[in-house]
mmCIF file of C-alpha atoms in Angstrom:
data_model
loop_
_atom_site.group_PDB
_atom_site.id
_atom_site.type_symbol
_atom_site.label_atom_id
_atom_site.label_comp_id
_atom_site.label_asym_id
_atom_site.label_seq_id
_atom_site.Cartn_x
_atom_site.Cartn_y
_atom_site.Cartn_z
ATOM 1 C CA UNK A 1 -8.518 10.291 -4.439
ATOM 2 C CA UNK A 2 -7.720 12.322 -0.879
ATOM 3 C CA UNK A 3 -5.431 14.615 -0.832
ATOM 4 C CA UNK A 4 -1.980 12.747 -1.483
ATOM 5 C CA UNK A 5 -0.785 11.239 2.026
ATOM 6 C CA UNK A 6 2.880 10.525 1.028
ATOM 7 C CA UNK A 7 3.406 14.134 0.523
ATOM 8 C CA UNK A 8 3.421 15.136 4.043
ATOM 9 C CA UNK A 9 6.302 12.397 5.219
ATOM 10 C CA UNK A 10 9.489 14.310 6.167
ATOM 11 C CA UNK A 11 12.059 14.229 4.377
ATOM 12 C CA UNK A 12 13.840 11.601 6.963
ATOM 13 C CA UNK A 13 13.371 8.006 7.481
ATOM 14 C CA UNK A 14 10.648 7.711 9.322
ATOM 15 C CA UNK A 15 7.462 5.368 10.495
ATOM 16 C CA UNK A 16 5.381 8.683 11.652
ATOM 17 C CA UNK A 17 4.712 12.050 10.577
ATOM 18 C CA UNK A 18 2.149 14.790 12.342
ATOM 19 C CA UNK A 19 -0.083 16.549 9.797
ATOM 20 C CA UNK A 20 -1.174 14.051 7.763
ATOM 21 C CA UNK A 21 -4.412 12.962 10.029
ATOM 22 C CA UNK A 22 -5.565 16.333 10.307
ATOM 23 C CA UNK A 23 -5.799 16.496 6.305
ATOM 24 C CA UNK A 24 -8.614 13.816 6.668
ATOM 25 C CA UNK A 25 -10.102 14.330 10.416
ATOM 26 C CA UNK A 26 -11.091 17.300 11.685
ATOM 27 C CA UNK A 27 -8.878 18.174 14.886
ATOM 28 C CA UNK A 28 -9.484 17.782 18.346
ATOM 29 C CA UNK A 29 -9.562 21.064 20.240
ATOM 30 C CA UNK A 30 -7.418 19.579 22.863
ATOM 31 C CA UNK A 31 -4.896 17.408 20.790
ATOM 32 C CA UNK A 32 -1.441 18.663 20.861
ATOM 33 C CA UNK A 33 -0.112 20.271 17.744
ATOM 34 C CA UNK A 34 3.053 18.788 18.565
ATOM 35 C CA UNK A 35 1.357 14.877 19.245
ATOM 36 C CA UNK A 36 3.232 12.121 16.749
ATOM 37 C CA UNK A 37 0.898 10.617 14.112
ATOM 38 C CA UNK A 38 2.571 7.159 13.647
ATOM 39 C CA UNK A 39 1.244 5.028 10.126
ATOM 40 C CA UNK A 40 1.334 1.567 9.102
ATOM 41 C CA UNK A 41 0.924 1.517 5.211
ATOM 42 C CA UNK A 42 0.729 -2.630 4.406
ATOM 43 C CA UNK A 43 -1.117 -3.897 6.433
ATOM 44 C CA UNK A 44 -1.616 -7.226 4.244
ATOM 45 C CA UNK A 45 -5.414 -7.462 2.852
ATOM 46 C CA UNK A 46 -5.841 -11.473 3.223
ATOM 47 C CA UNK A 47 -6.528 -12.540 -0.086
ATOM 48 C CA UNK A 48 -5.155 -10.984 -2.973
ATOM 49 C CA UNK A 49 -7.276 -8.390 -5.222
ATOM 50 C CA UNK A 50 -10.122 -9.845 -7.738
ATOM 51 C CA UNK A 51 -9.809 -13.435 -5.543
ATOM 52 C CA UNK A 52 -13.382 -14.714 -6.853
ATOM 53 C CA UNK A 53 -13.648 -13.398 -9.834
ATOM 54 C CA UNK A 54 -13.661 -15.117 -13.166
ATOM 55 C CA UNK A 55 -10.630 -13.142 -14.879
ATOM 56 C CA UNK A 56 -11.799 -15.149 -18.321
ATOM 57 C CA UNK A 57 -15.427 -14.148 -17.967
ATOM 58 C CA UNK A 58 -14.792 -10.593 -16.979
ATOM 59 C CA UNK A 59 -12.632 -10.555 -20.393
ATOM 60 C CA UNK A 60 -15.465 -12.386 -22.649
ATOM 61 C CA UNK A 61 -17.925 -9.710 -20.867
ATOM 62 C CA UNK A 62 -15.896 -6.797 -22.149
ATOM 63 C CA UNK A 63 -15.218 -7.900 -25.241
ATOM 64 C CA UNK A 64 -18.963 -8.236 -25.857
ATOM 65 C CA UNK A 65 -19.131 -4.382 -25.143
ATOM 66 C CA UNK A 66 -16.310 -3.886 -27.696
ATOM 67 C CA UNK A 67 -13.867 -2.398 -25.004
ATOM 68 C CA UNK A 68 -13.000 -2.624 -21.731
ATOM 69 C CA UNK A 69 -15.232 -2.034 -18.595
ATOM 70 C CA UNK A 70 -14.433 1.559 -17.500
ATOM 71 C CA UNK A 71 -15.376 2.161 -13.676
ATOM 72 C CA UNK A 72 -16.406 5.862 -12.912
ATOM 73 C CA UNK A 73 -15.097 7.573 -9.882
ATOM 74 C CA UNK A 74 -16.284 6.667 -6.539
ATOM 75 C CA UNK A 75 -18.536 3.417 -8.082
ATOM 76 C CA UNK A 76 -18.055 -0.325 -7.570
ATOM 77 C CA UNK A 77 -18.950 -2.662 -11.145
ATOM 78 C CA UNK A 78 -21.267 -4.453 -11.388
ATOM 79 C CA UNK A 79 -19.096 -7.225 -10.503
ATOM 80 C CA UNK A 80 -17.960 -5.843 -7.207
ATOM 81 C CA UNK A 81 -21.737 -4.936 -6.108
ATOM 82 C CA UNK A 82 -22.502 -8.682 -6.089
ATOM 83 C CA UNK A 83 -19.626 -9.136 -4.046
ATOM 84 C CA UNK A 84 -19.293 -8.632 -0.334
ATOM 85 C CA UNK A 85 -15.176 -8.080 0.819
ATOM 86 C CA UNK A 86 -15.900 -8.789 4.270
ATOM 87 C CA UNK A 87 -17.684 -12.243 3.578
ATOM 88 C CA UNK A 88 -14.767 -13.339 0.911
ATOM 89 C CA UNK A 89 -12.150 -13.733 3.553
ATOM 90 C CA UNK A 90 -14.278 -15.769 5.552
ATOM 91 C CA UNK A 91 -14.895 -15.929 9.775
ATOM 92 C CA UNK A 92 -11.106 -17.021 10.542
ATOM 93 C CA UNK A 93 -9.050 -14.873 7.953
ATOM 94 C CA UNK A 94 -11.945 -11.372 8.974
ATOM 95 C CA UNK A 95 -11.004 -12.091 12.663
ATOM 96 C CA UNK A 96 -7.435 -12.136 12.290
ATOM 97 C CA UNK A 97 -7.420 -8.995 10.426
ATOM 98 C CA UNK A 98 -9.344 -7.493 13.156
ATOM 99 C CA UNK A 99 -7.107 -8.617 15.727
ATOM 100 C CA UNK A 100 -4.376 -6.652 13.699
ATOM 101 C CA UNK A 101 -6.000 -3.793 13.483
ATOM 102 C CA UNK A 102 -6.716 -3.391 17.487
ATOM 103 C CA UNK A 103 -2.941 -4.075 18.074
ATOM 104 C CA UNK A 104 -2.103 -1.445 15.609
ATOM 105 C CA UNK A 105 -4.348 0.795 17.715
ATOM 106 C CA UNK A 106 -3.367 -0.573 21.269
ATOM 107 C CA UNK A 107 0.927 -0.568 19.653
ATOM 108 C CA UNK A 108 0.059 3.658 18.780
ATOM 109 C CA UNK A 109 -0.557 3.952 15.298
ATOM 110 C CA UNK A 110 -3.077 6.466 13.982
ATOM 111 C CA UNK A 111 -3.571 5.730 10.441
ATOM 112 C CA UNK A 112 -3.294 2.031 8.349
ATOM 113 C CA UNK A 113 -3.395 0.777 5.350
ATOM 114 C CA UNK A 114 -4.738 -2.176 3.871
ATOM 115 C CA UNK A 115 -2.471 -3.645 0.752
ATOM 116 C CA UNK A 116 -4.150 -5.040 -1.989
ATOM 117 C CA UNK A 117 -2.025 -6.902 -4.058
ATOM 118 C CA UNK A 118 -2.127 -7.685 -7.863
ATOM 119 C CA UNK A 119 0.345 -10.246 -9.058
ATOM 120 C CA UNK A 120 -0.573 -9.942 -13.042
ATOM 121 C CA UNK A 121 -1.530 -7.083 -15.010
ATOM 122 C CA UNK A 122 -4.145 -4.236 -13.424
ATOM 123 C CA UNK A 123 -7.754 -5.750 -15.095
ATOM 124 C CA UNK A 124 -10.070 -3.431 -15.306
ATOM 125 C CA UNK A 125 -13.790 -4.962 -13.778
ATOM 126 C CA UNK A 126 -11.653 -7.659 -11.848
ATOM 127 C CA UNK A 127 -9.236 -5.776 -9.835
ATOM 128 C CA UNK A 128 -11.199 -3.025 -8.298
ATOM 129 C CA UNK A 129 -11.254 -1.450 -4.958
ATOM 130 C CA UNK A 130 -13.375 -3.391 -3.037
ATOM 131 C CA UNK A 131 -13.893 -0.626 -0.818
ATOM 132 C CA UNK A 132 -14.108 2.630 -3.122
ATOM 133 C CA UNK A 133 -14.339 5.476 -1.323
ATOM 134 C CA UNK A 134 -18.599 5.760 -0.842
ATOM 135 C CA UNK A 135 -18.447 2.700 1.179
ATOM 136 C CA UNK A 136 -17.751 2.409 5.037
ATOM 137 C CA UNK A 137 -14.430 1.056 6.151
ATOM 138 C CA UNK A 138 -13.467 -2.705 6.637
ATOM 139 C CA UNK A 139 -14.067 -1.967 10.230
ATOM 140 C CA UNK A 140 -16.115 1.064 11.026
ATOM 141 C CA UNK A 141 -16.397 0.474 14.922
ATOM 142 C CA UNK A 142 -12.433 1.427 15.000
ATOM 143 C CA UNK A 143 -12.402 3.713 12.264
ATOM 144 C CA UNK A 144 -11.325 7.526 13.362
ATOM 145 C CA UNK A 145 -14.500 8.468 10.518
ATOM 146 C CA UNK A 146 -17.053 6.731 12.600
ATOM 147 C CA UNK A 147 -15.939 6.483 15.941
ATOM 148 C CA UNK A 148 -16.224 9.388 18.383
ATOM 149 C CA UNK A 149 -13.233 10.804 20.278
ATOM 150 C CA UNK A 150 -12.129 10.027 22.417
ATOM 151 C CA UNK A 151 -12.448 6.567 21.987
ATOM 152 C CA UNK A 152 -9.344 4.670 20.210
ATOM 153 C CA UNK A 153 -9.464 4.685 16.834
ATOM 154 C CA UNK A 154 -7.464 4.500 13.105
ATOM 155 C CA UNK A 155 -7.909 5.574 10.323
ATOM 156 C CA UNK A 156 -8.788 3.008 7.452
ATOM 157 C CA UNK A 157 -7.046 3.606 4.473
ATOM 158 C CA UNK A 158 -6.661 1.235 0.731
ATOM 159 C CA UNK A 159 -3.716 0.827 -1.456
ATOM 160 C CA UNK A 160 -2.969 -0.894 -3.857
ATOM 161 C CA UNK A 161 0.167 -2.913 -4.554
ATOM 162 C CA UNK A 162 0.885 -3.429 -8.069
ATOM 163 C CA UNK A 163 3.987 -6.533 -8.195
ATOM 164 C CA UNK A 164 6.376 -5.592 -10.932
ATOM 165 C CA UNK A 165 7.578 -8.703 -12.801
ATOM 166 C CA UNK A 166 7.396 -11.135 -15.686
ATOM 167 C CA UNK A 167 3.568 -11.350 -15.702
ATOM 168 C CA UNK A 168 2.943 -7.985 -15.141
ATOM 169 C CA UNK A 169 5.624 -6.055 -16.932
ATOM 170 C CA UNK A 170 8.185 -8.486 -19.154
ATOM 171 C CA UNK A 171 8.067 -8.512 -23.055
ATOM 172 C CA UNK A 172 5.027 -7.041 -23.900
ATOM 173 C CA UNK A 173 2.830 -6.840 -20.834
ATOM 174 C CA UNK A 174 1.321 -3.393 -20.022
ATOM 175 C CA UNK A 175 1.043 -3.194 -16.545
ATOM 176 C CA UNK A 176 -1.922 -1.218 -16.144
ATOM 177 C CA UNK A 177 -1.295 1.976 -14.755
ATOM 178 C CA UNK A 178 -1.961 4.014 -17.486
ATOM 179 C CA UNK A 179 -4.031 7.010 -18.222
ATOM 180 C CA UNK A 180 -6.833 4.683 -19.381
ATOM 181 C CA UNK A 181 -7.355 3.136 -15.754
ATOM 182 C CA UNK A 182 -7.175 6.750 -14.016
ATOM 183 C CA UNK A 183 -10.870 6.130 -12.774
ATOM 184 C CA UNK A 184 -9.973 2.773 -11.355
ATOM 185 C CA UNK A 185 -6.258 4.188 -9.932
ATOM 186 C CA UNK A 186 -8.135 6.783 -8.172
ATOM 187 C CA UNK A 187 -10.683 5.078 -6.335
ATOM 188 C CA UNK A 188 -6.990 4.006 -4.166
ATOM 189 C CA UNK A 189 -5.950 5.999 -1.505
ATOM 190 C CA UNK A 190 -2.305 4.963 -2.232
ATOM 191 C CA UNK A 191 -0.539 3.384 -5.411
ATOM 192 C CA UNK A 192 2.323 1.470 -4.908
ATOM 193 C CA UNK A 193 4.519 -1.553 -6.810
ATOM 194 C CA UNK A 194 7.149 -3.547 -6.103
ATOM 195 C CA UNK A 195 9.667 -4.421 -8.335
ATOM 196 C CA UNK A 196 11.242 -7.795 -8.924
ATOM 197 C CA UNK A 197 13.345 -7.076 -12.089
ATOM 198 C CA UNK A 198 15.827 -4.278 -12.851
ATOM 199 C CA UNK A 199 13.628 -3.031 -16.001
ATOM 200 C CA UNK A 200 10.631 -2.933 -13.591
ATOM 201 C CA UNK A 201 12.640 -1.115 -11.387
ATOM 202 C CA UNK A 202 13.744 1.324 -13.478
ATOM 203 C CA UNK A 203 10.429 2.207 -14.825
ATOM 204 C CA UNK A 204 9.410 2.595 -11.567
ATOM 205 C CA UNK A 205 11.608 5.273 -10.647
ATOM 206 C CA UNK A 206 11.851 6.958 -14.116
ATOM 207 C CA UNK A 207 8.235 6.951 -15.634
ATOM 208 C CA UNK A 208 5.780 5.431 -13.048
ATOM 209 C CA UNK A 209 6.705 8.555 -10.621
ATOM 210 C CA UNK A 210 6.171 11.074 -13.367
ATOM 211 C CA UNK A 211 3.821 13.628 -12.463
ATOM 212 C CA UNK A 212 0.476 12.498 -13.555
ATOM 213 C CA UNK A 213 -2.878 11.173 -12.529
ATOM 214 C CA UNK A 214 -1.763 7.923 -12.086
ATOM 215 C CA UNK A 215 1.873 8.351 -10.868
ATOM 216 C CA UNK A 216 2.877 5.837 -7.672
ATOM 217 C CA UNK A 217 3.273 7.309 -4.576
ATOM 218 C CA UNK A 218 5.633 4.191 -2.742
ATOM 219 C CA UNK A 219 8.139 2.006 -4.391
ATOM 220 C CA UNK A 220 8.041 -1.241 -1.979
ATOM 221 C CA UNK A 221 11.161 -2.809 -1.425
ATOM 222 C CA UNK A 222 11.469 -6.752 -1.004
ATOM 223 C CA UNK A 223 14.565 -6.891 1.164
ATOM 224 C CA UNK A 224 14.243 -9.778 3.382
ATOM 225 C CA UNK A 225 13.676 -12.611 0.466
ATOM 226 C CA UNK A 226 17.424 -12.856 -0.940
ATOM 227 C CA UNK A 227 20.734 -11.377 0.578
ATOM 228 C CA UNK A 228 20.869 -8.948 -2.983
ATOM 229 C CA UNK A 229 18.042 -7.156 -4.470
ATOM 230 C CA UNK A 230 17.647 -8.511 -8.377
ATOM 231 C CA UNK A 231 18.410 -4.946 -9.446
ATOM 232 C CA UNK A 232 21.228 -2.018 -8.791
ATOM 233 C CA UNK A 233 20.440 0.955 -6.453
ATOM 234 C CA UNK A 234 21.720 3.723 -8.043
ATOM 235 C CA UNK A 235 21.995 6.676 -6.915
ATOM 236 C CA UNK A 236 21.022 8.973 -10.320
ATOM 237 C CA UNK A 237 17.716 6.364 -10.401
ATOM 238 C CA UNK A 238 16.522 6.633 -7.013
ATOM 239 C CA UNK A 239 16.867 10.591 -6.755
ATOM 240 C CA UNK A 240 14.776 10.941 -10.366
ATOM 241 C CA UNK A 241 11.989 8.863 -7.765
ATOM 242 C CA UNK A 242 12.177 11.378 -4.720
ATOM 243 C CA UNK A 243 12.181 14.145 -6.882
ATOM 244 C CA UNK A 244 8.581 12.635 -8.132
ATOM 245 C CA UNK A 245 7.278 12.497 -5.534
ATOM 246 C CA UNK A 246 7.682 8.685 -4.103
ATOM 247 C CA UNK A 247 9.207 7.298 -1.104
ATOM 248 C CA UNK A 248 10.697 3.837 -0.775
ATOM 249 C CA UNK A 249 9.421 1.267 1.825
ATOM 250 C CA UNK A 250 11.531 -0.805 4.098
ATOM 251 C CA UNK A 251 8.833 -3.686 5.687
ATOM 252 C CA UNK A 252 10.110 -4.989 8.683
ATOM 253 C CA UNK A 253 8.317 -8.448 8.708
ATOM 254 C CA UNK A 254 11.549 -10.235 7.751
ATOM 255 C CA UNK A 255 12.881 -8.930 11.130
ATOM 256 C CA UNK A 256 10.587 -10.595 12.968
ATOM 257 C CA UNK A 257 9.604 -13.853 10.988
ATOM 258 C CA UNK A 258 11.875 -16.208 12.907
ATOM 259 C CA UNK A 259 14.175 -16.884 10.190
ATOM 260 C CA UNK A 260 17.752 -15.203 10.711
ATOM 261 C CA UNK A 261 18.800 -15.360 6.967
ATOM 262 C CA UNK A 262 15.631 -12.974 6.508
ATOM 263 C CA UNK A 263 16.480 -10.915 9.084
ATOM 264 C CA UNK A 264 20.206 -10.738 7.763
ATOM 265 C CA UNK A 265 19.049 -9.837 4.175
ATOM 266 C CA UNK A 266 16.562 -7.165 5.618
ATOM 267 C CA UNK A 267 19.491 -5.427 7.577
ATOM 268 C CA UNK A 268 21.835 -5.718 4.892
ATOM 269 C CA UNK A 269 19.183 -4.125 2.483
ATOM 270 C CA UNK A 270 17.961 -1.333 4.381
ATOM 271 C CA UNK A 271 21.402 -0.138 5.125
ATOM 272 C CA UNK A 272 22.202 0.153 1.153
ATOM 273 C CA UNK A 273 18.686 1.931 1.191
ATOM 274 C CA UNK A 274 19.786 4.140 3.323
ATOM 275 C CA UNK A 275 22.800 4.737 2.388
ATOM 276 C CA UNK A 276 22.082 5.512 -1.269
ATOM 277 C CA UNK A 277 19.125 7.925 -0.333
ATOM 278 C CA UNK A 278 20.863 9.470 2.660
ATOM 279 C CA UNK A 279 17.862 8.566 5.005
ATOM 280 C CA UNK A 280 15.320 11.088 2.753
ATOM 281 C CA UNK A 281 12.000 9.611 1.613
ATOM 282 C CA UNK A 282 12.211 6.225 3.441
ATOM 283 C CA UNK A 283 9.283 4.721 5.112
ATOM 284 C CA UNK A 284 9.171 2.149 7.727
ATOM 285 C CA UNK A 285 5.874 -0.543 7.193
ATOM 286 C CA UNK A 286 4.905 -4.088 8.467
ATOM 287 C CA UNK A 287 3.721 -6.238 5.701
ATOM 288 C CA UNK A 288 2.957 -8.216 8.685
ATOM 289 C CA UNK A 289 0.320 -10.887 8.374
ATOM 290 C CA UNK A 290 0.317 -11.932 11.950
ATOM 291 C CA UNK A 291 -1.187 -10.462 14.919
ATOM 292 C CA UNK A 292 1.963 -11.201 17.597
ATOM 293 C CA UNK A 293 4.470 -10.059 14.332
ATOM 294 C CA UNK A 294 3.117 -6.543 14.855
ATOM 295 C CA UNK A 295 5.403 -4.083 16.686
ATOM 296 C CA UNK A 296 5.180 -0.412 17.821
ATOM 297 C CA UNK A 297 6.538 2.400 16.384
ATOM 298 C CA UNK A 298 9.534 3.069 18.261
ATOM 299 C CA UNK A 299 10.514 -0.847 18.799
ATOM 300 C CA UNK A 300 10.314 -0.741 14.630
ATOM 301 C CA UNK A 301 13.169 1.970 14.780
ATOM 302 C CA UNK A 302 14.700 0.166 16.862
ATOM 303 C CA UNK A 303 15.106 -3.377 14.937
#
């Protein structure tokens, strides 16, 4: 894994930060020290992580080996070799991701990141990065790796998204980020969950951000979906989260989805964020699945 890119946010609420592209990208002689670096971490991969794989198979296959598949750092399995990303989402759903990812460039932004999203339990063999860090970015003609300056460019970045709820974490699920998936967690450039239930969310803040190998680095917020989160903010809980490291992320695509109850929620929401975390280690992201949702960095603040 890169060095840690959530550890160079300030402290403030924020959608930008400077350093953090010169951690990954050698500087440009002439680019000013003092130039914003504004980020986009969801940016919505179209179908949701393992989508073609046989999750029954993939079990039968490791139980045949007596344990679990156990990917090594840097490598696709086998099952992800046979597998091409870019021709799973198919002509219309790889366009429209493109699309987003000029905007993004043409709106400002100088780093992304795709989401991939698990909805169950982390597998290992079925939910692995389908772009581990050997292989060339979704979109190497507008990554800032491959493309020379000046030409516009972002960087390409892979997280993933781990949803926090019944399936994944009630009664006696183990949600998967554990020591014993370290070599699959790291093959992410970010780790991040959202929680849906006020056990999930206090694991979240009090063991998942533990200093360790496999500890989260954003706590997504769903804000927009209901006018009440399904758990309490405190303030004891969120701070024990800061102080490990995580930030929490505000996504502003219920702001701009057309419906005014989201938009209501999403207002209501981040202002308790805010308010319980005094503005400190709160990100700004889209989530935004449509090209003409997207919005620039300023006009986010602005919402």
């Amino acid at each position: 894994m890169p060095p840690d890119p959530l550890s160079i946010f300030s402290s403030e609420i924020s959608c930008c930060d400077t350093p953090f592209d010169a951690l990954l990208i050698p500087p440009s002689p002439s680019a000013s020290a003092n130039y914003p670096m504004f980020y986009d971490l969801n940016v919505p991969w179209p179908i949701p992580l393992g989508a073609g794989i046989d999750v029954k198979q993939s079990k039968k296959a490791s139980k045949k080996k007596g344990k679990e598949p156990v990917l090594e750092k840097g490598e696709p399995d086998a099952i992800s070799e046979r597998m091409d990303p870019m021709g799973l989402l198919g002509e219309e759903k790889r366009a429209n991701l493109e699309r987003r990812v000029e905007m993004l460039i043409h709106l400002g932004y100088s780093v992304l990141s795709f989401s991939h999203t698990v909805h169950t339990r982390i597998i290992p063999g079925v939910h692995t990065n389908p772009f581990p860090p050997t292989s060339p970015a979704p979109f190497p003609h507008l990554d800032s790796r491959t493309v020379p300056r000046p030409k516009r460019h972002i960087l390409q970045l892979h997280r993933l998204t781990l949803v926090l709820d019944e399936d994944s974490f009630g009664g006696n699920a183990n949600h998967g980020i554990t020591n014993a998936n370290v070599s699959l967690l790291s093959t992410f450039d970010i780790l991040a969950v959202r929680p849906l239930t006020e056990t999930a969310f206090q694991s979240a803040c009090l063991s998942l951000t533990a200093l360790a190998p496999h500890s989260i680095d954003i706590i997504s917020l769903d804000l927009a979906s209901s006018p009440r989160l399904p758990f309490h903010l405190k303030r004891s809980t969120v701070s024990k989260a800061l102080e490990g490291g995580a930030v929490f992320e505000i996504c502003y695509t219920g702001a701009v989805s057309g419906e005014i109850g989201e938009r209501r929620n999403l207002i209501a929401g981040a202002r308790e964020v805010i308010r319980i975390t005094g503005g400190k280690g709160v990100v700004l992201s889209g989530e935004v699945e449509e090209m003409m949702g997207l919005r620039g960095p300023f006009d986010v603040i602005n919402l």
